[in-house]
Tab-separated table of C-alpha atoms and ligand atoms in Angstrom:
chain	number	residue	atom	x	y	z
E	1	MET	CA	132.861	113.521	103.506
E	2	GLN	CA	130.324	113.060	106.156
E	3	LYS	CA	127.924	115.860	106.355
E	4	GLU	CA	127.784	117.690	109.917
E	5	ARG	CA	124.981	116.117	111.909
E	6	ALA	CA	121.941	118.346	112.894
E	7	GLN	CA	121.544	119.879	116.286
E	8	TRP	CA	118.352	121.092	117.659
E	9	SER	CA	118.765	125.109	117.741
E	10	SER	CA	118.138	125.363	121.451
E	11	HIS	CA	117.922	123.190	124.428
E	12	ILE	CA	113.988	124.437	124.854
E	13	SER	CA	113.743	123.151	121.251
E	14	PHE	CA	115.452	119.803	122.195
E	15	ILE	CA	112.916	119.567	125.486
E	16	ILE	CA	109.715	120.582	123.484
E	17	ALA	CA	110.562	117.768	120.683
E	18	THR	CA	111.273	115.192	123.176
E	19	VAL	CA	108.052	116.146	124.860
E	20	GLY	CA	106.157	115.758	121.715
E	21	SER	CA	107.628	112.630	121.255
E	22	ALA	CA	106.739	111.052	124.729
E	23	VAL	CA	103.251	112.952	124.905
E	24	GLY	CA	101.026	110.994	122.644
E	25	LEU	CA	98.308	108.610	122.324
E	26	GLY	CA	99.877	106.692	125.408
E	27	ASN	CA	98.772	109.931	127.817
E	28	ILE	CA	95.629	110.858	126.540
E	29	TRP	CA	94.121	107.704	124.807
E	30	ARG	CA	95.907	105.035	126.960
E	31	PHE	CA	96.443	106.510	130.347
E	32	PRO	CA	92.902	107.598	131.601
E	33	TYR	CA	91.514	104.161	130.301
E	34	ILE	CA	94.358	101.881	131.965
E	35	MET	CA	94.296	104.167	135.221
E	36	GLY	CA	90.376	103.680	135.497
E	37	LYS	CA	90.543	100.003	134.849
E	38	ASN	CA	93.072	99.578	137.454
E	39	GLY	CA	91.523	101.516	140.306
E	40	GLY	CA	92.321	105.214	139.985
E	41	ALA	CA	94.221	107.027	142.556
E	42	VAL	CA	96.075	103.867	143.517
E	43	PHE	CA	97.464	102.884	140.100
E	44	LEU	CA	98.803	106.799	139.488
E	45	LEU	CA	101.013	106.364	142.951
E	46	THR	CA	102.474	103.121	141.738
E	47	TYR	CA	102.774	104.687	138.260
E	48	LEU	CA	104.663	107.750	139.660
E	49	LEU	CA	107.186	105.809	141.753
E	50	LEU	CA	107.858	103.739	138.939
E	51	ILE	CA	108.243	106.126	136.343
E	52	ALA	CA	110.501	108.313	138.776
E	53	PHE	CA	112.656	105.709	140.328
E	54	ILE	CA	113.049	102.749	137.407
E	55	CYS	CA	111.915	104.178	133.967
E	56	VAL	CA	114.224	107.037	134.384
E	57	ILE	CA	117.230	104.788	133.965
E	58	PRO	CA	116.578	103.206	130.748
E	59	LEU	CA	115.387	106.953	129.811
E	60	CYS	CA	118.823	108.635	130.967
E	61	CYS	CA	120.350	105.602	128.968
E	62	GLU	CA	118.996	106.259	125.830
E	63	LEU	CA	119.417	110.164	126.282
E	64	ALA	CA	123.119	108.977	126.840
E	65	ILE	CA	123.444	106.828	123.730
E	66	GLY	CA	122.471	109.461	121.606
E	67	LYS	CA	124.707	112.147	123.053
E	68	LYS	CA	127.629	109.850	123.388
E	69	TYR	CA	127.726	108.434	119.813
E	70	LYS	CA	125.576	111.212	117.858
E	71	LYS	CA	124.452	108.364	115.618
E	72	ASP	CA	121.309	107.006	114.272
E	73	THR	CA	119.752	103.818	116.678
E	74	VAL	CA	121.811	100.907	114.173
E	75	SER	CA	124.612	102.988	114.034
E	76	ALA	CA	124.967	103.719	117.580
E	77	PHE	CA	124.795	100.221	118.567
E	78	TYR	CA	127.337	99.301	115.959
E	79	GLU	CA	129.524	101.203	117.107
E	80	ILE	CA	129.320	100.141	120.832
E	81	ASN	CA	130.247	96.755	119.207
E	82	PRO	CA	129.895	95.591	115.799
E	83	LYS	CA	128.032	92.168	117.083
E	84	PHE	CA	125.273	94.472	118.707
E	85	LYS	CA	124.061	95.740	115.073
E	86	TRP	CA	121.138	93.197	114.720
E	87	PHE	CA	119.643	95.047	117.534
E	88	GLY	CA	120.004	98.286	116.177
E	89	TRP	CA	117.575	97.160	113.644
E	90	LEU	CA	115.220	95.374	115.981
E	91	CYS	CA	114.827	98.396	117.329
E	92	ILE	CA	113.635	99.907	113.808
E	93	ILE	CA	111.589	96.877	113.000
E	94	THR	CA	110.008	97.912	116.634
E	95	VAL	CA	109.521	101.500	115.842
E	96	LEU	CA	108.431	100.646	112.161
E	97	MET	CA	105.501	98.336	113.912
E	98	ILE	CA	104.040	101.010	115.743
E	99	PRO	CA	102.130	103.084	113.199
E	100	CYS	CA	100.334	99.824	112.560
E	101	PHE	CA	98.116	100.879	115.667
E	102	TYR	CA	99.310	104.059	116.114
E	103	PHE	CA	98.466	105.649	112.883
E	104	VAL	CA	95.179	103.874	112.287
E	105	VAL	CA	94.148	105.837	115.430
E	106	GLY	CA	95.451	108.836	113.830
E	107	GLY	CA	93.288	107.830	110.927
E	108	TRP	CA	90.312	107.514	113.163
E	109	ILE	CA	90.972	111.002	115.020
E	110	LEU	CA	91.156	112.678	111.659
E	111	ASN	CA	87.344	111.111	111.048
E	112	TYR	CA	86.495	112.595	114.190
E	113	ILE	CA	87.582	115.892	113.596
E	114	TRP	CA	85.745	116.087	110.353
E	115	ILE	CA	82.580	114.778	111.823
E	116	PHE	CA	82.459	117.319	114.377
E	117	LEU	CA	83.616	120.264	112.082
E	118	ALA	CA	81.305	119.273	109.157
E	119	HIS	CA	78.163	119.321	111.952
E	120	HIS	CA	77.613	115.253	111.048
E	121	ILE	CA	77.269	114.141	114.719
E	122	PRO	CA	76.027	110.633	114.805
E	123	PRO	CA	73.201	109.796	117.256
E	124	ASP	CA	74.513	107.030	118.929
E	125	PHE	CA	78.702	106.855	118.891
E	126	ALA	CA	78.955	102.938	119.633
E	127	GLN	CA	76.992	102.122	116.709
E	128	TYR	CA	78.900	104.533	114.593
E	129	PHE	CA	82.178	103.827	115.715
E	130	SER	CA	81.845	100.128	114.981
E	131	SER	CA	80.083	100.665	111.564
E	132	TYR	CA	83.023	103.371	110.750
E	133	SER	CA	86.122	101.269	111.841
E	134	SER	CA	84.852	97.979	109.652
E	135	GLU	CA	84.494	100.146	106.364
E	136	ILE	CA	87.213	99.589	103.919
E	137	ILE	CA	87.797	102.955	101.887
E	138	MET	CA	87.714	105.627	104.492
E	139	PRO	CA	89.691	104.242	107.362
E	140	CYS	CA	92.543	103.546	105.076
E	141	VAL	CA	92.454	106.578	103.027
E	142	LEU	CA	92.521	108.207	106.320
E	143	THR	CA	95.255	106.071	107.963
E	144	LEU	CA	97.304	107.100	104.750
E	145	LEU	CA	96.092	110.681	104.975
E	146	PHE	CA	97.572	110.769	108.723
E	147	LEU	CA	100.785	109.078	107.336
E	148	PHE	CA	101.430	111.549	104.714
E	149	MET	CA	100.778	114.517	107.162
E	150	THR	CA	103.239	113.087	109.319
E	151	ALA	CA	105.885	112.262	106.919
E	152	ILE	CA	105.943	115.972	105.134
E	153	PHE	CA	107.976	117.130	108.760
E	154	PRO	CA	110.999	114.597	108.656
E	155	TYR	CA	110.859	115.097	105.125
E	156	ARG	CA	111.712	118.757	105.280
E	157	GLY	CA	114.745	117.683	108.013
E	158	VAL	CA	115.547	118.326	111.461
E	159	ASN	CA	115.353	122.027	112.097
E	160	SER	CA	113.052	123.120	109.377
E	161	GLY	CA	110.241	120.296	109.936
E	162	ILE	CA	110.400	118.283	113.076
E	163	GLU	CA	111.582	121.454	115.251
E	164	LYS	CA	109.223	123.735	113.752
E	165	ALA	CA	106.246	121.563	114.006
E	166	ASN	CA	106.859	120.885	117.655
E	167	ASN	CA	107.538	124.178	118.512
E	168	ILE	CA	104.068	125.233	117.154
E	169	MET	CA	101.915	122.191	118.124
E	170	MET	CA	103.136	121.475	121.281
E	171	PRO	CA	101.933	124.930	122.855
E	172	LEU	CA	98.839	124.730	121.341
E	173	PHE	CA	98.233	121.493	122.274
E	174	ALA	CA	99.046	122.622	126.112
E	175	LEU	CA	96.534	125.375	125.530
E	176	MET	CA	93.830	123.339	124.520
E	177	LEU	CA	94.394	120.948	127.306
E	178	VAL	CA	94.203	123.478	129.918
E	179	LEU	CA	91.287	124.932	128.385
E	180	LEU	CA	89.486	121.674	128.611
E	181	ALA	CA	90.776	121.157	132.295
E	182	VAL	CA	89.182	124.475	133.374
E	183	PHE	CA	85.942	123.474	131.754
E	184	ALA	CA	85.993	119.822	133.282
E	185	LEU	CA	86.531	121.439	136.468
E	186	THR	CA	83.519	123.220	136.385
E	187	LEU	CA	81.273	120.107	135.696
E	188	PRO	CA	79.235	118.807	138.481
E	189	GLY	CA	80.694	115.204	138.839
E	190	ALA	CA	84.485	116.899	139.068
E	191	LYS	CA	84.700	116.548	142.764
E	192	ASN	CA	83.866	112.173	142.264
E	193	GLY	CA	86.067	112.443	139.235
E	194	LEU	CA	88.972	114.266	141.296
E	195	GLU	CA	88.507	111.624	144.174
E	196	PHE	CA	88.812	108.849	141.684
E	197	MET	CA	92.010	110.009	140.710
E	198	PHE	CA	93.614	111.229	143.677
E	199	LYS	CA	92.259	109.504	146.864
E	200	PRO	CA	93.720	106.297	146.798
E	201	ASP	CA	91.775	102.653	147.980
E	202	PHE	CA	94.749	100.666	148.837
E	203	SER	CA	92.251	97.632	148.751
E	204	GLN	CA	93.009	98.172	144.905
E	205	PHE	CA	96.492	97.075	144.838
E	206	ASN	CA	97.616	94.216	142.938
E	207	LYS	CA	100.754	92.941	141.431
E	208	SER	CA	99.368	93.079	138.151
E	209	MET	CA	98.781	96.564	138.403
E	210	ILE	CA	102.655	97.349	139.132
E	211	LEU	CA	103.612	95.188	135.660
E	212	ILE	CA	100.715	97.139	133.786
E	213	ALA	CA	102.256	100.564	134.879
E	214	LEU	CA	105.354	99.711	133.960
E	215	GLY	CA	104.291	98.850	130.340
E	216	GLN	CA	102.576	101.817	130.269
E	217	ALA	CA	105.507	104.089	131.474
E	218	LEU	CA	108.026	102.723	128.819
E	219	PHE	CA	105.281	103.343	126.132
E	220	THR	CA	104.553	106.836	127.237
E	221	LEU	CA	108.292	107.894	127.320
E	222	SER	CA	109.003	106.455	124.260
E	223	ILE	CA	111.426	103.913	125.526
E	224	GLY	CA	112.789	100.742	123.794
E	225	MET	CA	112.988	101.911	120.075
E	226	GLY	CA	115.774	104.070	119.767
E	227	ALA	CA	113.528	107.210	119.370
E	228	ILE	CA	115.034	108.615	122.189
E	229	ILE	CA	118.664	107.702	121.284
E	230	THR	CA	117.519	109.662	117.943
E	231	TYR	CA	116.800	112.831	119.454
E	232	GLY	CA	119.234	112.421	121.940
E	233	SER	CA	121.864	112.321	119.046
E	234	TYR	CA	120.680	115.857	117.905
E	235	MET	CA	121.311	117.572	121.774
E	236	LYS	CA	123.999	120.035	122.215
E	237	GLU	CA	127.087	118.813	123.967
E	238	ASN	CA	126.435	120.489	127.421
E	239	THR	CA	123.158	119.191	127.874
E	240	ASN	CA	122.571	117.448	131.545
E	241	ILE	CA	121.345	113.831	130.833
E	242	PHE	CA	119.520	113.594	134.382
E	243	LYS	CA	117.935	117.022	134.052
E	244	SER	CA	116.435	116.615	130.896
E	245	ALA	CA	115.285	113.161	131.726
E	246	TYR	CA	113.405	114.323	134.926
E	247	THR	CA	112.077	117.392	132.694
E	248	LEU	CA	110.498	115.157	130.264
E	249	ILE	CA	109.579	112.612	133.128
E	250	PHE	CA	107.779	115.798	134.691
E	251	PHE	CA	106.258	117.032	131.482
E	252	ASP	CA	104.901	113.769	130.314
E	253	THR	CA	103.556	112.830	133.723
E	254	LEU	CA	101.808	116.146	134.128
E	255	ILE	CA	99.920	116.135	130.832
E	256	ALA	CA	98.737	112.579	131.450
E	257	VAL	CA	97.361	113.579	134.853
E	258	THR	CA	95.949	116.494	133.206
E	259	ALA	CA	94.308	114.435	130.455
E	260	GLY	CA	92.830	112.226	133.313
E	261	VAL	CA	91.470	115.764	135.164
E	262	VAL	CA	89.775	116.298	131.539
E	263	ILE	CA	88.251	112.767	130.913
E	264	PHE	CA	87.074	111.804	134.726
E	265	PRO	CA	85.005	114.885	136.051
E	266	VAL	CA	83.309	114.266	132.634
E	267	VAL	CA	82.937	110.729	132.821
E	268	PHE	CA	81.291	111.236	136.231
E	269	SER	CA	79.418	114.010	135.414
E	270	PHE	CA	77.473	111.596	133.079
E	271	GLY	CA	77.393	108.350	135.047
E	272	VAL	CA	79.682	106.703	132.395
E	273	GLU	CA	81.771	103.608	133.628
E	274	PRO	CA	85.452	105.334	134.137
E	275	THR	CA	86.906	101.725	133.289
E	276	ALA	CA	84.814	101.753	129.349
E	277	GLY	CA	88.319	100.700	128.117
E	278	ALA	CA	89.880	101.788	125.022
E	279	THR	CA	86.516	102.945	123.900
E	280	LEU	CA	86.490	105.747	125.998
E	281	VAL	CA	87.829	108.311	123.772
E	282	PHE	CA	86.132	107.381	120.300
E	283	ILE	CA	82.326	106.360	121.901
E	284	SER	CA	81.631	107.705	125.666
E	285	LEU	CA	83.586	110.607	125.410
E	286	PRO	CA	82.062	111.944	121.979
E	287	GLN	CA	78.479	110.895	123.268
E	288	ILE	CA	78.653	112.794	126.173
E	289	PHE	CA	80.034	116.113	124.132
E	290	THR	CA	76.820	115.755	122.418
E	291	LYS	CA	74.882	116.387	125.606
E	292	LEU	CA	76.829	119.806	126.251
E	293	PRO	CA	76.078	123.211	124.758
E	294	TYR	CA	78.213	123.121	121.911
E	295	PRO	CA	78.909	119.849	121.042
E	296	GLU	CA	81.045	120.789	117.705
E	297	LEU	CA	83.445	122.997	119.970
E	298	PHE	CA	84.478	120.493	122.423
E	299	GLY	CA	84.538	117.447	119.620
E	300	VAL	CA	86.629	119.803	117.426
E	301	ILE	CA	89.326	120.550	120.384
E	302	PHE	CA	89.545	117.599	121.871
E	303	PHE	CA	89.982	115.528	118.853
E	304	VAL	CA	92.387	118.515	117.388
E	305	LEU	CA	94.349	118.287	120.720
E	306	LEU	CA	94.679	114.546	120.398
E	307	PHE	CA	95.676	115.013	116.758
E	308	PHE	CA	98.573	117.234	117.746
E	309	ALA	CA	99.649	114.852	120.530
E	310	ALA	CA	99.665	111.681	117.944
E	311	ILE	CA	101.299	113.371	114.976
E	312	THR	CA	104.356	115.077	117.151
E	313	SER	CA	104.704	111.270	118.315
E	314	GLY	CA	104.126	110.039	114.845
E	315	ILE	CA	107.371	112.301	113.828
E	316	SER	CA	109.323	110.995	116.344
E	317	ILE	CA	108.637	107.120	115.431
E	318	MET	CA	109.460	107.952	111.467
E	319	GLU	CA	112.513	110.192	112.257
E	320	THR	CA	113.813	107.071	114.332
E	321	ALA	CA	113.425	104.890	110.989
E	322	ILE	CA	114.289	107.656	108.664
E	323	ALA	CA	117.837	108.469	110.272
E	324	SER	CA	119.089	104.870	110.398
E	325	PHE	CA	117.708	104.220	106.554
E	326	ILE	CA	119.797	107.744	105.605
E	327	GLN	CA	123.139	106.386	107.504
E	328	ASN	CA	122.912	102.937	106.886
E	329	PHE	CA	121.673	102.514	102.853
E	330	HIS	CA	123.596	106.079	102.406
E	331	ILE	CA	120.305	107.684	100.720
E	332	SER	CA	119.006	111.363	101.284
E	333	ARG	CA	116.457	112.196	103.666
E	334	LYS	CA	114.028	112.806	101.159
E	335	LYS	CA	114.366	109.231	99.824
E	336	ALA	CA	114.527	107.759	102.801
E	337	THR	CA	111.375	109.323	104.135
E	338	VAL	CA	109.805	108.104	101.144
E	339	ILE	CA	110.881	104.396	101.484
E	340	VAL	CA	109.919	104.479	105.152
E	341	SER	CA	106.291	105.840	104.397
E	342	ILE	CA	105.837	103.158	102.213
E	343	ILE	CA	106.883	100.495	104.404
E	344	ILE	CA	104.689	101.846	106.813
E	345	ALA	CA	101.627	101.985	104.434
E	346	LEU	CA	102.092	98.716	103.525
E	347	ILE	CA	101.689	97.381	107.044
E	348	CYS	CA	98.965	99.722	108.141
E	349	ILE	CA	96.565	99.032	105.620
E	350	PRO	CA	95.916	95.407	106.694
E	351	SER	CA	95.695	96.569	110.363
E	352	THR	CA	93.074	99.129	109.293
E	353	LEU	CA	91.383	96.443	107.674
E	354	SER	CA	91.594	94.208	110.712
E	355	PHE	CA	88.294	95.795	112.119
E	356	GLY	CA	86.382	94.757	108.866
E	357	LEU	CA	87.546	92.976	105.799
E	358	LEU	CA	90.176	91.180	107.730
E	359	SER	CA	88.319	90.830	111.247
E	360	GLY	CA	88.621	86.865	110.594
E	361	VAL	CA	92.260	86.737	109.843
E	362	LYS	CA	93.504	86.000	113.598
E	363	LEU	CA	96.798	84.695	115.043
E	364	PHE	CA	96.590	83.418	118.444
E	365	ASP	CA	92.940	84.546	118.511
E	366	LYS	CA	94.121	88.036	117.943
E	367	THR	CA	93.050	90.197	115.002
E	368	ILE	CA	96.118	92.068	112.893
E	369	PHE	CA	95.790	94.939	115.200
E	370	ASP	CA	95.649	93.841	118.418
E	371	LEU	CA	98.518	91.302	117.599
E	372	LEU	CA	100.883	94.324	116.539
E	373	ASP	CA	99.616	96.348	119.435
E	374	PHE	CA	100.271	93.796	121.692
E	375	THR	CA	103.555	92.352	120.149
E	376	THR	CA	105.113	95.827	120.189
E	377	SER	CA	103.835	97.132	123.836
E	378	ASN	CA	104.167	93.706	125.818
E	379	LEU	CA	106.987	91.850	124.346
E	380	LEU	CA	109.386	94.251	122.027
E	381	LEU	CA	109.463	97.208	124.000
E	382	PRO	CA	110.057	95.637	127.606
E	383	PHE	CA	112.556	93.243	125.775
E	384	ASN	CA	114.063	96.000	124.123
E	385	THR	CA	114.726	98.019	127.156
E	386	LEU	CA	115.988	95.418	128.873
E	387	LEU	CA	118.840	94.994	126.085
E	388	ILE	CA	119.399	98.566	126.305
E	389	CYS	CA	120.192	98.355	129.876
E	390	LEU	CA	122.448	95.343	129.903
E	391	ILE	CA	124.368	96.715	127.069
E	392	SER	CA	124.829	100.167	128.532
E	393	GLY	CA	125.515	98.967	131.688
E	394	TRP	CA	127.940	95.868	130.852
E	395	PHE	CA	129.366	96.801	127.130
E	396	ILE	CA	130.162	100.455	127.488
E	397	ASN	CA	133.022	101.702	129.172
E	398	SER	CA	132.596	103.766	132.318
E	399	PHE	CA	128.894	104.680	130.906
E	400	THR	CA	127.535	106.330	134.269
E	401	ARG	CA	130.142	108.966	133.710
E	402	GLU	CA	128.256	110.133	130.738
E	403	ILE	CA	125.278	110.532	133.037
E	404	THR	CA	126.690	111.962	136.175
E	405	GLU	CA	129.696	112.996	137.824
E	406	ASN	CA	128.358	112.700	141.461
E	407	LEU	CA	129.988	109.792	142.789
E	408	ILE	CA	127.031	108.168	145.153
E	409	LEU	CA	124.532	109.142	142.378
E	410	LYS	CA	126.837	106.979	140.138
E	411	ASN	CA	126.818	104.172	142.325
E	412	VAL	CA	122.928	103.951	142.639
E	413	PHE	CA	122.740	104.631	139.134
E	414	SER	CA	124.963	101.664	138.441
E	415	ILE	CA	123.497	99.139	140.638
E	416	LEU	CA	120.022	99.850	139.324
E	417	LEU	CA	121.351	99.773	135.793
E	418	LYS	CA	122.922	96.446	136.104
E	419	PHE	CA	120.594	94.637	138.305
E	420	ILE	CA	117.809	95.966	139.460
E	421	VAL	CA	116.003	97.319	136.411
E	422	PRO	CA	116.883	94.594	134.107
E	423	PHE	CA	115.624	92.026	137.053
E	424	ILE	CA	112.023	94.051	136.815
E	425	LEU	CA	111.747	94.140	133.321
E	426	LEU	CA	112.407	90.526	133.091
E	427	LEU	CA	109.443	90.013	135.140
E	428	VAL	CA	107.414	92.779	133.005
E	429	LEU	CA	108.458	90.790	130.325
E	430	ILE	CA	107.215	87.274	131.527
E	431	TYR	CA	104.047	88.591	132.443
E	432	GLY	CA	103.636	89.792	129.108
E	433	LEU	CA	103.993	86.733	127.671
E	434	LYS	CA	101.110	84.907	130.035
R	501	LIG	N1	105.339	108.106	123.556
R	501	LIG	C1	104.270	107.919	122.635
R	501	LIG	C2	102.728	107.789	123.397
R	501	LIG	O1	103.088	107.821	124.461
R	501	LIG	C3	104.159	106.766	122.073
R	501	LIG	C4	105.418	106.545	121.157
R	501	LIG	C5	106.068	105.320	121.165
R	501	LIG	C6	106.304	107.297	120.260
R	501	LIG	C7	107.339	104.977	120.725
R	501	LIG	C8	107.426	107.480	119.705
R	501	LIG	C9	107.873	106.038	119.774
R	501	LIG	O2	101.889	108.063	122.851
């Protein structure tokens, strides 16, 4: 007999868990530097428009598929049509590839918490980061530790593990973010930082910015690999999809923008280039912390915050694979968690080592880490999202009824879903390939 499917104990828990999945390194590590690189306020405006009108469509699709079928990703696509089962597995492969860069960064975060906590602050973070990330033992140990810490929660189950973790960590995360934002706004460079974020300079607008913004929006909403289908499958019957989707978008964007409000005033106060790239968080910011009155305090708060963001997303990444393993291989949750953890560990290690020992191993001129990041973010996510839209729009009978009862809204949604969004996603994909 089939066991009854787990369910979030309240609507709020569902929203917190989904926001926990969406809010992650994408908001705090990726968003500010992508925005910095792409002209600040104009990018923000483009991003807001895209997320509110385009990305909301696949987001609603994933939520609705979860709600309608109440199954893991693989079984849901099988139920839509057995010939789509392979696509369910492609989503799981995608979700298993994300930790290869996500959990590696998780390991770096653990290391940074430690150096600030133990007062081992290096004088030069640029040099420190490059020598640390190229070590062999420590980065691997910490990547695995991050994996272990994440796996504990899905191992314990939906309510007593995942839900509890999110209900505790997300409010703490929000509190720390607000504290840091209030502090950042008192810095002398706050005005310049805010101007950079909120005063658009339309001469900066360009085509590639649109596609970068779209890719970022998909990643940050955890769309395109079944994570939202999985979390959606635990939602209560009477949940409103549209409302949930916009609530999620609202919080995700609010947090990304607040992360910018923390980072840009700091960056402008200390004369660092806002376009410093991915190293912004691991080199420029910690270097700035050392100039503040209590560097340890800022360092610890910032990296613990980043840790909460990363682990709550990591949990949803693992749960997506675990839920599919449980159902399709008929194994217990505990066994599935162990198997998924082993698979992730095996692919994370070479990726962690690609900053040192394996830095010479390259394909298409990319290291293992860069290749996995590129393949998932630029190719698989837009491709999977495209298929999710096409399958929902063309292969599920009266799908829009799942989303809304309003006739006008239904028609607009349907046109966006069947034609416009797939076309735009195709463009993102072609651009990603270049
Ligand atoms: N949305 C997360 C972030 O912004 C990343 C993520 C991707 C989480 C896919 C779950 C699934 O960091």
